[in-house]
Coordinates of C-alpha atoms in Angstrom, one line a residue:
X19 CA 27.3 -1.0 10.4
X20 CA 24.5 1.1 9.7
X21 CA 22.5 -1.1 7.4
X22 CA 20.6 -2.6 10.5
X23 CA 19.6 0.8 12.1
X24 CA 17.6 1.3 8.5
X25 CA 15.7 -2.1 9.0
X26 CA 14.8 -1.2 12.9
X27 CA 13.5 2.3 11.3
X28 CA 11.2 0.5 8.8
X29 CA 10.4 -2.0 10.7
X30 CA 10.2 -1.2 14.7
X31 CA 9.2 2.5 14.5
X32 CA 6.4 2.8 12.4
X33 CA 4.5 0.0 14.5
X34 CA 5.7 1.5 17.7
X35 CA 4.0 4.4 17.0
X36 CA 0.5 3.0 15.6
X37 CA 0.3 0.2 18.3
X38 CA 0.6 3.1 20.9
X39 CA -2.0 5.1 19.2
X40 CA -4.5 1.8 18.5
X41 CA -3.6 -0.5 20.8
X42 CA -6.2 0.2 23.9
X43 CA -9.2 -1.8 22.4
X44 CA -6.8 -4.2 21.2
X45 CA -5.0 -5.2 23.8
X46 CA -7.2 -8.1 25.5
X47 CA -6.5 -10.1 22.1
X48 CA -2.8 -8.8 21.9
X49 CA -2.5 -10.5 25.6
X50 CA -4.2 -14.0 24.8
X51 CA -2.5 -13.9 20.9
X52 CA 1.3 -13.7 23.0
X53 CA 1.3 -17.5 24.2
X54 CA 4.6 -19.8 24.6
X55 CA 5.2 -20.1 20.9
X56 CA 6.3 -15.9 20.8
X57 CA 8.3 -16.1 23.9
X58 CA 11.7 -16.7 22.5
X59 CA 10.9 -14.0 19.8
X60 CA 9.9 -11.4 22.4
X61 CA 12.5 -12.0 24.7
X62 CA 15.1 -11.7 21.7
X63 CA 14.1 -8.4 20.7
X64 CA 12.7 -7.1 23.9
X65 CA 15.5 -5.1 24.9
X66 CA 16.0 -3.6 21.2
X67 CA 12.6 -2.3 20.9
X68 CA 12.0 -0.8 24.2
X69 CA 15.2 1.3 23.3
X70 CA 13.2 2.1 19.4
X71 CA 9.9 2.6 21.6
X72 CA 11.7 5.3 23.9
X73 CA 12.8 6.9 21.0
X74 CA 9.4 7.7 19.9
X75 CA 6.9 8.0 21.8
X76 CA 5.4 10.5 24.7
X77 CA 7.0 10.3 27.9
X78 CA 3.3 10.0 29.0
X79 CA 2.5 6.9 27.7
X80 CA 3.8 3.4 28.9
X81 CA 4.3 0.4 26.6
X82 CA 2.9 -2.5 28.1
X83 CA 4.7 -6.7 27.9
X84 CA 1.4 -7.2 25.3
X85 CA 2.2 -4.6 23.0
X86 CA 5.8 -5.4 23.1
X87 CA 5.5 -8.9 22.3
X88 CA 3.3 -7.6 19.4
X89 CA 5.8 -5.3 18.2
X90 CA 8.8 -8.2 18.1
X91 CA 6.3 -10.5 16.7
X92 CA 5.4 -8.0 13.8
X93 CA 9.1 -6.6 13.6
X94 CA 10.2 -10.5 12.2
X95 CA 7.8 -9.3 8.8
X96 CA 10.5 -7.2 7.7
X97 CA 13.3 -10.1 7.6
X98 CA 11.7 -10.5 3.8
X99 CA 14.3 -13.7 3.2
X100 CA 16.6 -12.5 5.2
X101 CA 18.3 -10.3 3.3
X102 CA 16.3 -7.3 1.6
X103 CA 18.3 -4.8 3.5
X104 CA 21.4 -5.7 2.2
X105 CA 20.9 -4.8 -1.4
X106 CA 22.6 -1.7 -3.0
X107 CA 23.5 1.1 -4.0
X108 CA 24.4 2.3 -0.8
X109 CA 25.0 6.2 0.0
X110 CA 27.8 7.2 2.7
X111 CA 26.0 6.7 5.3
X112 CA 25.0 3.6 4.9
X113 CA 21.5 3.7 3.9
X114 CA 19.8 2.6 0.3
X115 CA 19.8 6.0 -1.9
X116 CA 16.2 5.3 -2.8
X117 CA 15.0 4.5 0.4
X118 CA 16.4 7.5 2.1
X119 CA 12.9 9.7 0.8
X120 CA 11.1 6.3 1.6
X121 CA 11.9 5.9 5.0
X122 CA 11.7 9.9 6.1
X123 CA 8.4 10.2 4.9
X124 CA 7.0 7.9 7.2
X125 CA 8.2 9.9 10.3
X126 CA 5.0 10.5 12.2
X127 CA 2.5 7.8 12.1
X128 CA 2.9 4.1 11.8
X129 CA 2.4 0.5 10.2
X130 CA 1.7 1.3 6.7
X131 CA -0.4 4.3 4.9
X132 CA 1.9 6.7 7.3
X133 CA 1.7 9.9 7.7
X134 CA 4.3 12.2 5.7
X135 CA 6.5 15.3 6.0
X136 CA 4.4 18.0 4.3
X137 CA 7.2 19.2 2.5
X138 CA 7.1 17.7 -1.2
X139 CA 9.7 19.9 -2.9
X140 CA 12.4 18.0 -4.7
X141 CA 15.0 19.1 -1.8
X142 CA 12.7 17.2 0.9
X143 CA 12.3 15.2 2.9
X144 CA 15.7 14.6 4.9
X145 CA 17.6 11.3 5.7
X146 CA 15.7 9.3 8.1
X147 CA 16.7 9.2 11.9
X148 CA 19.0 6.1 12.8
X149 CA 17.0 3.6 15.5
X150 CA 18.2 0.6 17.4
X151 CA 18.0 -2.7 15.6
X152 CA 15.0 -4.4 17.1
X153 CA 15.9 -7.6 14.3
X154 CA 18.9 -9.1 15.9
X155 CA 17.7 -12.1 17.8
X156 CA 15.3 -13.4 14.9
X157 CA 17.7 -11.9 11.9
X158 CA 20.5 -14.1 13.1
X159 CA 18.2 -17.3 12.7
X160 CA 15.8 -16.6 10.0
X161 CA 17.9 -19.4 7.9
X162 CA 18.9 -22.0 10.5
X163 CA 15.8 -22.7 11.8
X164 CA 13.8 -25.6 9.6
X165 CA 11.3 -24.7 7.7
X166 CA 7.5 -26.4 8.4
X167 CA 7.1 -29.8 6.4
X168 CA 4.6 -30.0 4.3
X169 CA 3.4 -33.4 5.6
X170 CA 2.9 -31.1 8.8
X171 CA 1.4 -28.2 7.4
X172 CA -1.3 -30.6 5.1
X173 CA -2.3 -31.7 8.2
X174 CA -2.9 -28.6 9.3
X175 CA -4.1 -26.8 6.8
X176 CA -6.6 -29.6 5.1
X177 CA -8.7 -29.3 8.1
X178 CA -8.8 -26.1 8.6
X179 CA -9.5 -25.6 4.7
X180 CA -12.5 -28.0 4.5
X181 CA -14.3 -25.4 6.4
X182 CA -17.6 -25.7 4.5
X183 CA -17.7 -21.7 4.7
X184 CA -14.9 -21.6 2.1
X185 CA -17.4 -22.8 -0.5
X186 CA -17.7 -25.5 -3.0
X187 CA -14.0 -24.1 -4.7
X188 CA -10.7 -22.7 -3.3
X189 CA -7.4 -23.2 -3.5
X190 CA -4.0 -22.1 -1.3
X191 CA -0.4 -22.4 -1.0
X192 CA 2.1 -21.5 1.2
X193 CA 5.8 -21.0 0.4
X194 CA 9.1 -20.3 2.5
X195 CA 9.9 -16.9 1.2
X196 CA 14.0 -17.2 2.0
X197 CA 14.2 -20.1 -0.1
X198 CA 11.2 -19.6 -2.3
X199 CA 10.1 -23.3 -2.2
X200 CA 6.5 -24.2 -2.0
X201 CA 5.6 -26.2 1.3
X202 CA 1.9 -26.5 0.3
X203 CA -0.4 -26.5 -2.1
X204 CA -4.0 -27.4 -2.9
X205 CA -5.1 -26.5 -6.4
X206 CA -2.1 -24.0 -6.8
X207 CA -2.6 -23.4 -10.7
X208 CA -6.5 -22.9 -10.6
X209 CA -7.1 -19.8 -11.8
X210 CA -10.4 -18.1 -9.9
X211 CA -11.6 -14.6 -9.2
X212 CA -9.1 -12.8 -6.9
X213 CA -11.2 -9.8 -6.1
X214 CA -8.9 -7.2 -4.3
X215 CA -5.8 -9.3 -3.7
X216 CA -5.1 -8.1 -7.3
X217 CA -3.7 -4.9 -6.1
X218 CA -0.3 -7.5 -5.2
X219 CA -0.1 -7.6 -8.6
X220 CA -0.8 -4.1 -9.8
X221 CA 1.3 -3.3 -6.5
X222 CA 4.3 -5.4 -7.9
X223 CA 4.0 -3.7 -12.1
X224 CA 3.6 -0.4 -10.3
X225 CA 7.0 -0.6 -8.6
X226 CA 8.5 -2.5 -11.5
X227 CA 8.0 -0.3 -14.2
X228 CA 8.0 3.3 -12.6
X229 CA 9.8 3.0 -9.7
X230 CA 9.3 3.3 -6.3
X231 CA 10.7 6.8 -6.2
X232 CA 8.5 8.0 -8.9
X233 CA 6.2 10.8 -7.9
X234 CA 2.9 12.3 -9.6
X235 CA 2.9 15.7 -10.6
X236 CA 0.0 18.0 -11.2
X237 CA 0.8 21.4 -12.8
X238 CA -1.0 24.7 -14.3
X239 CA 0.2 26.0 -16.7
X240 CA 0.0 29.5 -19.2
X241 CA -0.7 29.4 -22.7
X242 CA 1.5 32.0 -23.9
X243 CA 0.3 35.0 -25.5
X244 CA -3.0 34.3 -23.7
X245 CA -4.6 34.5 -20.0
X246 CA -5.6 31.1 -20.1
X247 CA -4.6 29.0 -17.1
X248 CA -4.5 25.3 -17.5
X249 CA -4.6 23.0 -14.6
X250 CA -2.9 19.5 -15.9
X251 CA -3.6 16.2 -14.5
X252 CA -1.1 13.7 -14.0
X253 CA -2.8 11.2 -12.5
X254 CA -3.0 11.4 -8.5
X255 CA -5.4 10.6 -6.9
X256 CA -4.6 11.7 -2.9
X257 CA -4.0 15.2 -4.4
X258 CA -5.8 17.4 -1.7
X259 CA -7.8 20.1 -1.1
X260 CA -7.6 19.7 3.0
X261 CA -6.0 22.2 4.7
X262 CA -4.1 19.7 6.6
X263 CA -2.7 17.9 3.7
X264 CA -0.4 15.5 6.1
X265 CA 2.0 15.3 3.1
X266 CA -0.4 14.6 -0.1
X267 CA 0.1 16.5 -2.8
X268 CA -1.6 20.4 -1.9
X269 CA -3.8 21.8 -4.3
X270 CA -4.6 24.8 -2.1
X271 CA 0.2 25.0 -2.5
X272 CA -0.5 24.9 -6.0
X273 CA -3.5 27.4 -6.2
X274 CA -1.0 29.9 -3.6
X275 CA 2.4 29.3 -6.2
X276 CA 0.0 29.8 -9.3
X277 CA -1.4 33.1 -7.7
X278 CA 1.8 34.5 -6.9
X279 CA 3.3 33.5 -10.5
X280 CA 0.3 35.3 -12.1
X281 CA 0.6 38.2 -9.7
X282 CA 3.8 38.7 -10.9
X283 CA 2.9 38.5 -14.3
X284 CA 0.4 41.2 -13.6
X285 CA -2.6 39.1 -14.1
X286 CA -5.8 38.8 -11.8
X287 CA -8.3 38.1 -14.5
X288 CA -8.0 34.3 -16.1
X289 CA -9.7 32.2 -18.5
X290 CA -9.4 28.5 -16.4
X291 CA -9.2 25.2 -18.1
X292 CA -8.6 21.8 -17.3
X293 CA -6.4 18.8 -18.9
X294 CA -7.3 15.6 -18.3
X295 CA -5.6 13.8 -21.6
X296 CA -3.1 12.0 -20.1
X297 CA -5.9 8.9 -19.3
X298 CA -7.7 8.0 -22.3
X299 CA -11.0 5.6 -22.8
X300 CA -13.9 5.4 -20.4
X301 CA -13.5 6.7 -17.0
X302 CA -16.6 4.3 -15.8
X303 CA -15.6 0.8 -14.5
X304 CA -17.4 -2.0 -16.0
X305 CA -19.1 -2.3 -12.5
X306 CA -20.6 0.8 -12.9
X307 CA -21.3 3.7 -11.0
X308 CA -19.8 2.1 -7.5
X309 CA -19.1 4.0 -4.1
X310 CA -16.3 2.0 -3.7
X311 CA -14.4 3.3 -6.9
X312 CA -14.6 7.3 -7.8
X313 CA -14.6 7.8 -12.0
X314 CA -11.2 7.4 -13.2
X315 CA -9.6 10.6 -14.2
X316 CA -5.9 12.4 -14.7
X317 CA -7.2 15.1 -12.6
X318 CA -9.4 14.6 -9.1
X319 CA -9.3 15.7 -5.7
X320 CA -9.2 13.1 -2.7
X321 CA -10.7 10.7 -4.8
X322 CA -13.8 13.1 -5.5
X323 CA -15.5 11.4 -2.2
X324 CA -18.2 14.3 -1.2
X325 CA -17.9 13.7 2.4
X326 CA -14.4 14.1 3.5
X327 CA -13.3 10.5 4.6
X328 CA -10.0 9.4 3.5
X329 CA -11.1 5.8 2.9
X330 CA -14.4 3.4 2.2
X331 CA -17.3 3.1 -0.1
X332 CA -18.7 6.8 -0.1
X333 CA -20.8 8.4 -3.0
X334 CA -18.3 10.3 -5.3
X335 CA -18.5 13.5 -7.6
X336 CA -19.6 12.3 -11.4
X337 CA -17.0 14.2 -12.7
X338 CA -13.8 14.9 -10.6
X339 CA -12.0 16.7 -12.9
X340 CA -14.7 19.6 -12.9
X341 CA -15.0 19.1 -9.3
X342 CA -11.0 19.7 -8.7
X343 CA -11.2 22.4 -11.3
X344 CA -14.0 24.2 -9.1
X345 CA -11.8 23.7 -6.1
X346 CA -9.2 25.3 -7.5
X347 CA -10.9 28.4 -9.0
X348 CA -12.0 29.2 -5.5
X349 CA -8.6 28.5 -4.1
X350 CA -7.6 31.0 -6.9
X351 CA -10.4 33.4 -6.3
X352 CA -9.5 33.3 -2.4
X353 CA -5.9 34.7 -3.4
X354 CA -7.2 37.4 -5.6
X355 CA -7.3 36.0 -8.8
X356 CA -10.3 35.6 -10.7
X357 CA -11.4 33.0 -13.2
X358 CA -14.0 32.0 -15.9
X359 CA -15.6 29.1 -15.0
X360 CA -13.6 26.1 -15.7
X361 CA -14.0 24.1 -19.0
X362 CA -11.8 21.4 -20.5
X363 CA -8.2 21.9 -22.6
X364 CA -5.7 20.5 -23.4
X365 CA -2.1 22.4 -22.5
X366 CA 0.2 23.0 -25.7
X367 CA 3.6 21.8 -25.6
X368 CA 4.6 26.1 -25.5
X369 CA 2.7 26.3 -22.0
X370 CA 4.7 28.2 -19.8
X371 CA 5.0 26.7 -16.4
X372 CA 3.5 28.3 -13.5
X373 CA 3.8 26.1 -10.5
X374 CA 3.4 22.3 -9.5
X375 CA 3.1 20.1 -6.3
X376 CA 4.2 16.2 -6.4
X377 CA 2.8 13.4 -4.7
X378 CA 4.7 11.5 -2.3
X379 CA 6.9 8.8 -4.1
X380 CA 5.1 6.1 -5.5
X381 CA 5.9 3.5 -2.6
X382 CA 3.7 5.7 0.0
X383 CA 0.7 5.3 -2.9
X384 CA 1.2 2.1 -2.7
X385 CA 1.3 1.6 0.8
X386 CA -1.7 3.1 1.4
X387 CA -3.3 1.4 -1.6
X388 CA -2.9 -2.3 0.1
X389 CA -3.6 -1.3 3.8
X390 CA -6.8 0.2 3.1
X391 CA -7.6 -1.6 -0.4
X392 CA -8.3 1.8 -2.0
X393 CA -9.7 1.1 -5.5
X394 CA -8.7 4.7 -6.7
X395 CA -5.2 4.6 -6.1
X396 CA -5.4 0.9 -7.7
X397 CA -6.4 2.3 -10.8
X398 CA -4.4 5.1 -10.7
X399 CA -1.1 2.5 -10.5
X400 CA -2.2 0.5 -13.4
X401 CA -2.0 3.7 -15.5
X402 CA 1.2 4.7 -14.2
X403 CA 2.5 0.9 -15.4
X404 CA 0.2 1.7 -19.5
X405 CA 2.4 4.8 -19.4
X406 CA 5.5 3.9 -18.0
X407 CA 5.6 1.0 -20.8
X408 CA 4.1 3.1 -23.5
X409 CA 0.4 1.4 -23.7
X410 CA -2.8 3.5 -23.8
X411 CA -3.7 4.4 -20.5
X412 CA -6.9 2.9 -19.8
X413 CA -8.4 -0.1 -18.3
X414 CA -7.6 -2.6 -21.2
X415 CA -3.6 -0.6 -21.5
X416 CA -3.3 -0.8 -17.5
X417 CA -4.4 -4.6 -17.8
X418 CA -2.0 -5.4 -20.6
X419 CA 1.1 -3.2 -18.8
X420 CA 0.6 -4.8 -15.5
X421 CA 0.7 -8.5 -17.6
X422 CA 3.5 -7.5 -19.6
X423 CA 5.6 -6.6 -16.6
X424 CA 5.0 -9.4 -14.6
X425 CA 5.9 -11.9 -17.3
X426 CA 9.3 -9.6 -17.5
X427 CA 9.9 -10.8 -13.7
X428 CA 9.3 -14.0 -15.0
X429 CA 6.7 -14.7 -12.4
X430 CA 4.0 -17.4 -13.2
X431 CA 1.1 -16.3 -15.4
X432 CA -0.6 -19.6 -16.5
X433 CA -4.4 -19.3 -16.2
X434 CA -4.1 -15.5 -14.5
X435 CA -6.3 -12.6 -16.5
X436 CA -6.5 -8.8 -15.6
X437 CA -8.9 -6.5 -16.4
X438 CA -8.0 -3.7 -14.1
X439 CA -5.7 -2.9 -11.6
X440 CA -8.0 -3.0 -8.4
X441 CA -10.1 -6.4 -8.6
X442 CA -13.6 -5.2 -8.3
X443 CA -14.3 -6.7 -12.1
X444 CA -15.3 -10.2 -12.3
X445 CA -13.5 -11.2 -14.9
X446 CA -10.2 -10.8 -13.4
X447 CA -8.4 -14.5 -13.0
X448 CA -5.1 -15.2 -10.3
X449 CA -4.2 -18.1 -9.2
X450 CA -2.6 -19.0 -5.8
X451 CA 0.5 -19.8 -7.2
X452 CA 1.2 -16.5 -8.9
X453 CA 0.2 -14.6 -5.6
X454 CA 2.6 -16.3 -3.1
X455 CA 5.3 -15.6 -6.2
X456 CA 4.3 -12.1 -6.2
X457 CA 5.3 -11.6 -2.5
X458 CA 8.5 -13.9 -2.6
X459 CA 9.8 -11.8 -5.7
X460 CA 8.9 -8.7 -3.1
X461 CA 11.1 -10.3 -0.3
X462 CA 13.9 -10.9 -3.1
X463 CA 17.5 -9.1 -2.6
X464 CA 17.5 -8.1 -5.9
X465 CA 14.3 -6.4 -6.1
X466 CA 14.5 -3.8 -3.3
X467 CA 12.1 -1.9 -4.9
X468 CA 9.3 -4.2 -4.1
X469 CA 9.5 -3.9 -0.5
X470 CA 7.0 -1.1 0.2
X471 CA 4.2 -4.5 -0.8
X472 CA 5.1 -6.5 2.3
X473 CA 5.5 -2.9 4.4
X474 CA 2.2 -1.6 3.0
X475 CA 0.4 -5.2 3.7
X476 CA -2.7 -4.8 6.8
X477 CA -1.4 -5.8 10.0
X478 CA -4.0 -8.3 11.5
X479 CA -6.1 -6.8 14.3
X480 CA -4.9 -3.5 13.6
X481 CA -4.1 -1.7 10.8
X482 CA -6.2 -1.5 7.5
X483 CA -8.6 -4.1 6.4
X484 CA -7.6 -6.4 9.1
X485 CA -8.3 -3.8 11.5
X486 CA -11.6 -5.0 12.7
X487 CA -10.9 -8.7 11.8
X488 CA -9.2 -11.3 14.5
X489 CA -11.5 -10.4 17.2
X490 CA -12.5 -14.2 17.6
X491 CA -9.0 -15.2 16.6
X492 CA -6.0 -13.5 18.5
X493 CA -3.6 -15.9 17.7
X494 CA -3.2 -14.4 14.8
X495 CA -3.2 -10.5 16.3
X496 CA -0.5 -8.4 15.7
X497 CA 1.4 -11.5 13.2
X498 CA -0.5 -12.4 10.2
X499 CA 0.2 -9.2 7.4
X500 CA -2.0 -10.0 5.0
X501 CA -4.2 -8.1 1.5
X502 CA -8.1 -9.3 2.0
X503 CA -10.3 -9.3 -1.0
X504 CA -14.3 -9.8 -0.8
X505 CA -16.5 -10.0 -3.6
X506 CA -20.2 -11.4 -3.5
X507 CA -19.4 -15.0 -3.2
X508 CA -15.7 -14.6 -3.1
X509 CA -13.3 -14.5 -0.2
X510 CA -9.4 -14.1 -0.3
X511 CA -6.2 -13.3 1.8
X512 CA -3.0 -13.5 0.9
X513 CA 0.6 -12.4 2.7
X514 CA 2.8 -13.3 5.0
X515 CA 3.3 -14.6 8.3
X516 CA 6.5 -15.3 10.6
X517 CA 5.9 -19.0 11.9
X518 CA 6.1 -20.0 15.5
X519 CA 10.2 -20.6 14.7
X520 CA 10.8 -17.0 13.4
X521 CA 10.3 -18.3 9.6
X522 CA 8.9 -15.9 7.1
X523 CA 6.0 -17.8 5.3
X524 CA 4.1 -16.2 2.5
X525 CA 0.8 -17.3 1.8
X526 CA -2.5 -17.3 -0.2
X527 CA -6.2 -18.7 0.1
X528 CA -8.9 -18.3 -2.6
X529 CA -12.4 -19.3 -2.0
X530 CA -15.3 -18.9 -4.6
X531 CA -18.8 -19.9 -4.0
X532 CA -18.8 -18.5 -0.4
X533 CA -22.2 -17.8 1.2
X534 CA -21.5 -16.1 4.1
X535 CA -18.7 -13.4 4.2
X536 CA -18.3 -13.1 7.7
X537 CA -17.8 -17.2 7.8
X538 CA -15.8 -17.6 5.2
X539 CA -13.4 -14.4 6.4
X540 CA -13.1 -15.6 9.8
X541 CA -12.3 -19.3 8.3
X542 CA -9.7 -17.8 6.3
X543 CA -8.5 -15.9 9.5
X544 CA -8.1 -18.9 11.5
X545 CA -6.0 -20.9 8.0
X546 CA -3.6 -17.6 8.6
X547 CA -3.2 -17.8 12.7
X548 CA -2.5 -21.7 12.5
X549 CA 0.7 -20.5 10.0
X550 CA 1.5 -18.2 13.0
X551 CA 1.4 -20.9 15.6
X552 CA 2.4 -23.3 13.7
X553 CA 6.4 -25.2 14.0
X554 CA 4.7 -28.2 11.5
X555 CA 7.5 -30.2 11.8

């Protein structure tokens, strides 16, 4: 049967790869985190993902024990209940129609926010390659093993929650994702200030309401019986301007096919204009000017960040729109076509199509969203859920949509309040309860569609915003997959973790009235690595 080769692909390939490329300064933790409690894992999987590993990677380079216990460890993530693979429709061979794009595009890089075929036109990318499953030995027992008790696990956790760097308030619970039932919980209906594990929840409307195949498309445009060329925003963020756009939307393609159309039409003289209607309200955050989140707009280019980083706080353009619009009127200018120096428009339902690129489907944005908490993309998916449900999209529409779509779920929403879709605003309310529920309903058969959330989640001590964090903790290296969120005085994590006993645990911790960040994340670290080691029978 084929079904299992598409789980190894998702799941063994991509971390093959970035644990290859990463793993060097990693690997002292990698070799202390791999204790007693992973051997029967390793050893179950061991031959399956040498087989993956020798599929992809350099002849020249030699996977070590370490980063093949890591590799089995981190494969068990993907058993998402047990049984996320095995939901339809199926194509002949064998693999989910919509997760055919899904799983090519990731052919190249690894973990999550992987690199992409550069080819976006609606004929690309190709079926993914089949791989050996790596998920045999722990797929087989996902459900027979017991899960923790939760005598055992308050125990556990109690201590290691009364860590005075978690604050005067915080809450957590812990639920067995294959049967959904909550094996903890310590103030599991409190609402408090998530900070940026709210991008579960934008993450989970996002893929609800416009589908994990959906793809952003920006487009110019004629206005007929005029040379005015119209570049229309759709609402992408990661649209490029980079030469190497590793599989992001091109606006240098776009500027070549819009030359070439009005070459054709014998035109090399254009009035340029921009559309940026599509988003309506302010653009400004209610934090403010922030390096951590450009102004929200229909039309921008990399995330109008002036210094060519792909990710972080970094000072951004005040207006990308004009900023894209200047890129592409060089871009244009560079293929013989001159322009008038952009100002704003709005294209007429008679505009004449002249060419368009597409983002990569919605489940790569998202991806990429969670592993490196980008507060652009965030935003951007919170409109894509106001205008996939009809609502104004702005910050108060993208708050209401993302509501109204989790309540359609029928996920729990008592005491939780959004204001946007990334978390950086205050006033944004979750509670743990809803969070571990957001990543059960993402590990549920019948929502398939959701997986990209637990794919796309950091991996801890390497990928993302748990890149840099486990130093002091490798228990937890390479096991814990987890969405971080720090605000002044507020610490989170939430995800999931496969137990000591190959059990798939989601999890989330809240802490308010933190003092130190470093503390409190390393406290919160340690709560995660205990779920790893941790039988808790």
């Amino acid at each position: 049967m084929v079904v299992p080769e598409l789980r190894a692909w998702r799941a063994a390939r991509p971390h093959v790869v970035r644990i290859k490329r990463t793993v060097q300064p990693h690997v002292t933790r990698v070799a202390q985190a791999v204790q007693p409690r992973l051997t029967r894992a390793a050893q179950s999987v061991r031959p399956h993902v040498v087989r993956a590993a020798q599929a992809v990677r350099p002849r020249s380079v030699k996977i070590t024990t370490p980063q093949l216990t890591a590799v089995a460890a981190t494969a068990g993530l993907a058993l998402a209940a047990g049984a996320v693979a095995f939901a339809g429709p199926w194509d002949s061979s064998g693999q989910r129609t919509a997760e055919r794009d899904w799983a090519a595009s990731r052919d190249g890089e690894g973990v999550a926010d992987h690199g992409r075929s550069s080819d976006t036109t609606p004929a690309a990318p190709k079926p993914a390659p089949s791989a050996a499953s790596v998920l045999t030995g722990l797929g087989g027992s996902t459900v027979s093993v017991p899960a923790p008790t939760q005598k055992a696990l308050t125990s556990t956790l109690d201590r290691l929650l009364g860590d005075p760097a978690l604050g005067g308030r915080h809450t957590a619970v812990v639920v067995d994702v294959a049967t959904g039932k909550r094996l903890y919980g310590k103030g599991a209906d409190d609402a408090q200030i998530p900070a940026s594990t709210t991008k579960i929840a934008t993450a989970v409307a996002a893929l609800s309401a416009a589908g994990a195949d959906h793809r952003i498309e920006t487009r110019a445009v004629l206005e007929p019986g005029t040379k005015e060329v119209v570049l229309v925003g759709g609402g992408d963020p990661t649209l490029t301007a980079r030469k190497e756009a590793a599989g992001w939307a091109s606006l240098r393609t776009l500027a070549d096919e819009t030359a070439t159309a009005l070459k054709a039409r014998h035109l090399n003289q254009v009035t340029l204009s921009y559309d940026t209607s599509l988003y309506t309200g302010s653009a400004l955050h209610p934090i403010g000017t922030n390096p951590n989140l450009a102004p929200v707009s229909a039309l921008m280019v990399d995330e109008a960040r002036t210094d060519g980083s792909a990710s972080g706080p970094v000072t951004r353009a005040a207006d990308p729109a004009v900023e894209a619009a200047g890129k592409f009127a060089e871009l244009l200018e560079a293929k013989g076509i001159k322009t008038t120096t952009p100002g704003p428009s709005r294209a007429t339902n008679r505009s004449q199509s002249l060419a368009s690129v597409s983002s990569p489907p919605l489940s790569a944005l998202i991806e990429r969203m969670l592993t490196n908490s980008d507060n652009d993309i965030a935003e951007a998916m919170a409109r894509q859920v106001a205008l996939a449900t009809g609502r104004p999209a702005d910050f108060d529409g993208g708050a209401a949509a993302i509501d109204a779509e989790l309540k359609k779920l029928g996920l729990p929403l008592s005491g939780a309040h959004f204001t946007d879709g990334s978390g950086l605003n205050r006033d944004d309310r979750l509670t743990a309860d809803l969070l571990t529920a957001l990543l059960v309903k993402a590990g549920d058969p019948a929502h398939p569609e959701l997986r990209p959330i637990l794919t796309g989640l950091p991996v801890a001590g390497f990928t993302g915003t748990l890149s840099d964090r486990y130093a002091d903790d490798a228990s937890g290296t390479g096991l814990v997959r987890a969405k971080t969120g720090t605000l002044t005085g507020v610490n989170t994590l939430a995800g999931t973790v496969v137990d000591a006993d190959g059990r798939l645990l989601a999890f989330a911790f809240l802490a308010s009235d933190t003092s130190d960040p470093s503390a409190a994340q390393s406290a919160l670290d340690r709560t995660a690595s205990a779920l790893a080691g941790c039988g808790c029978r």
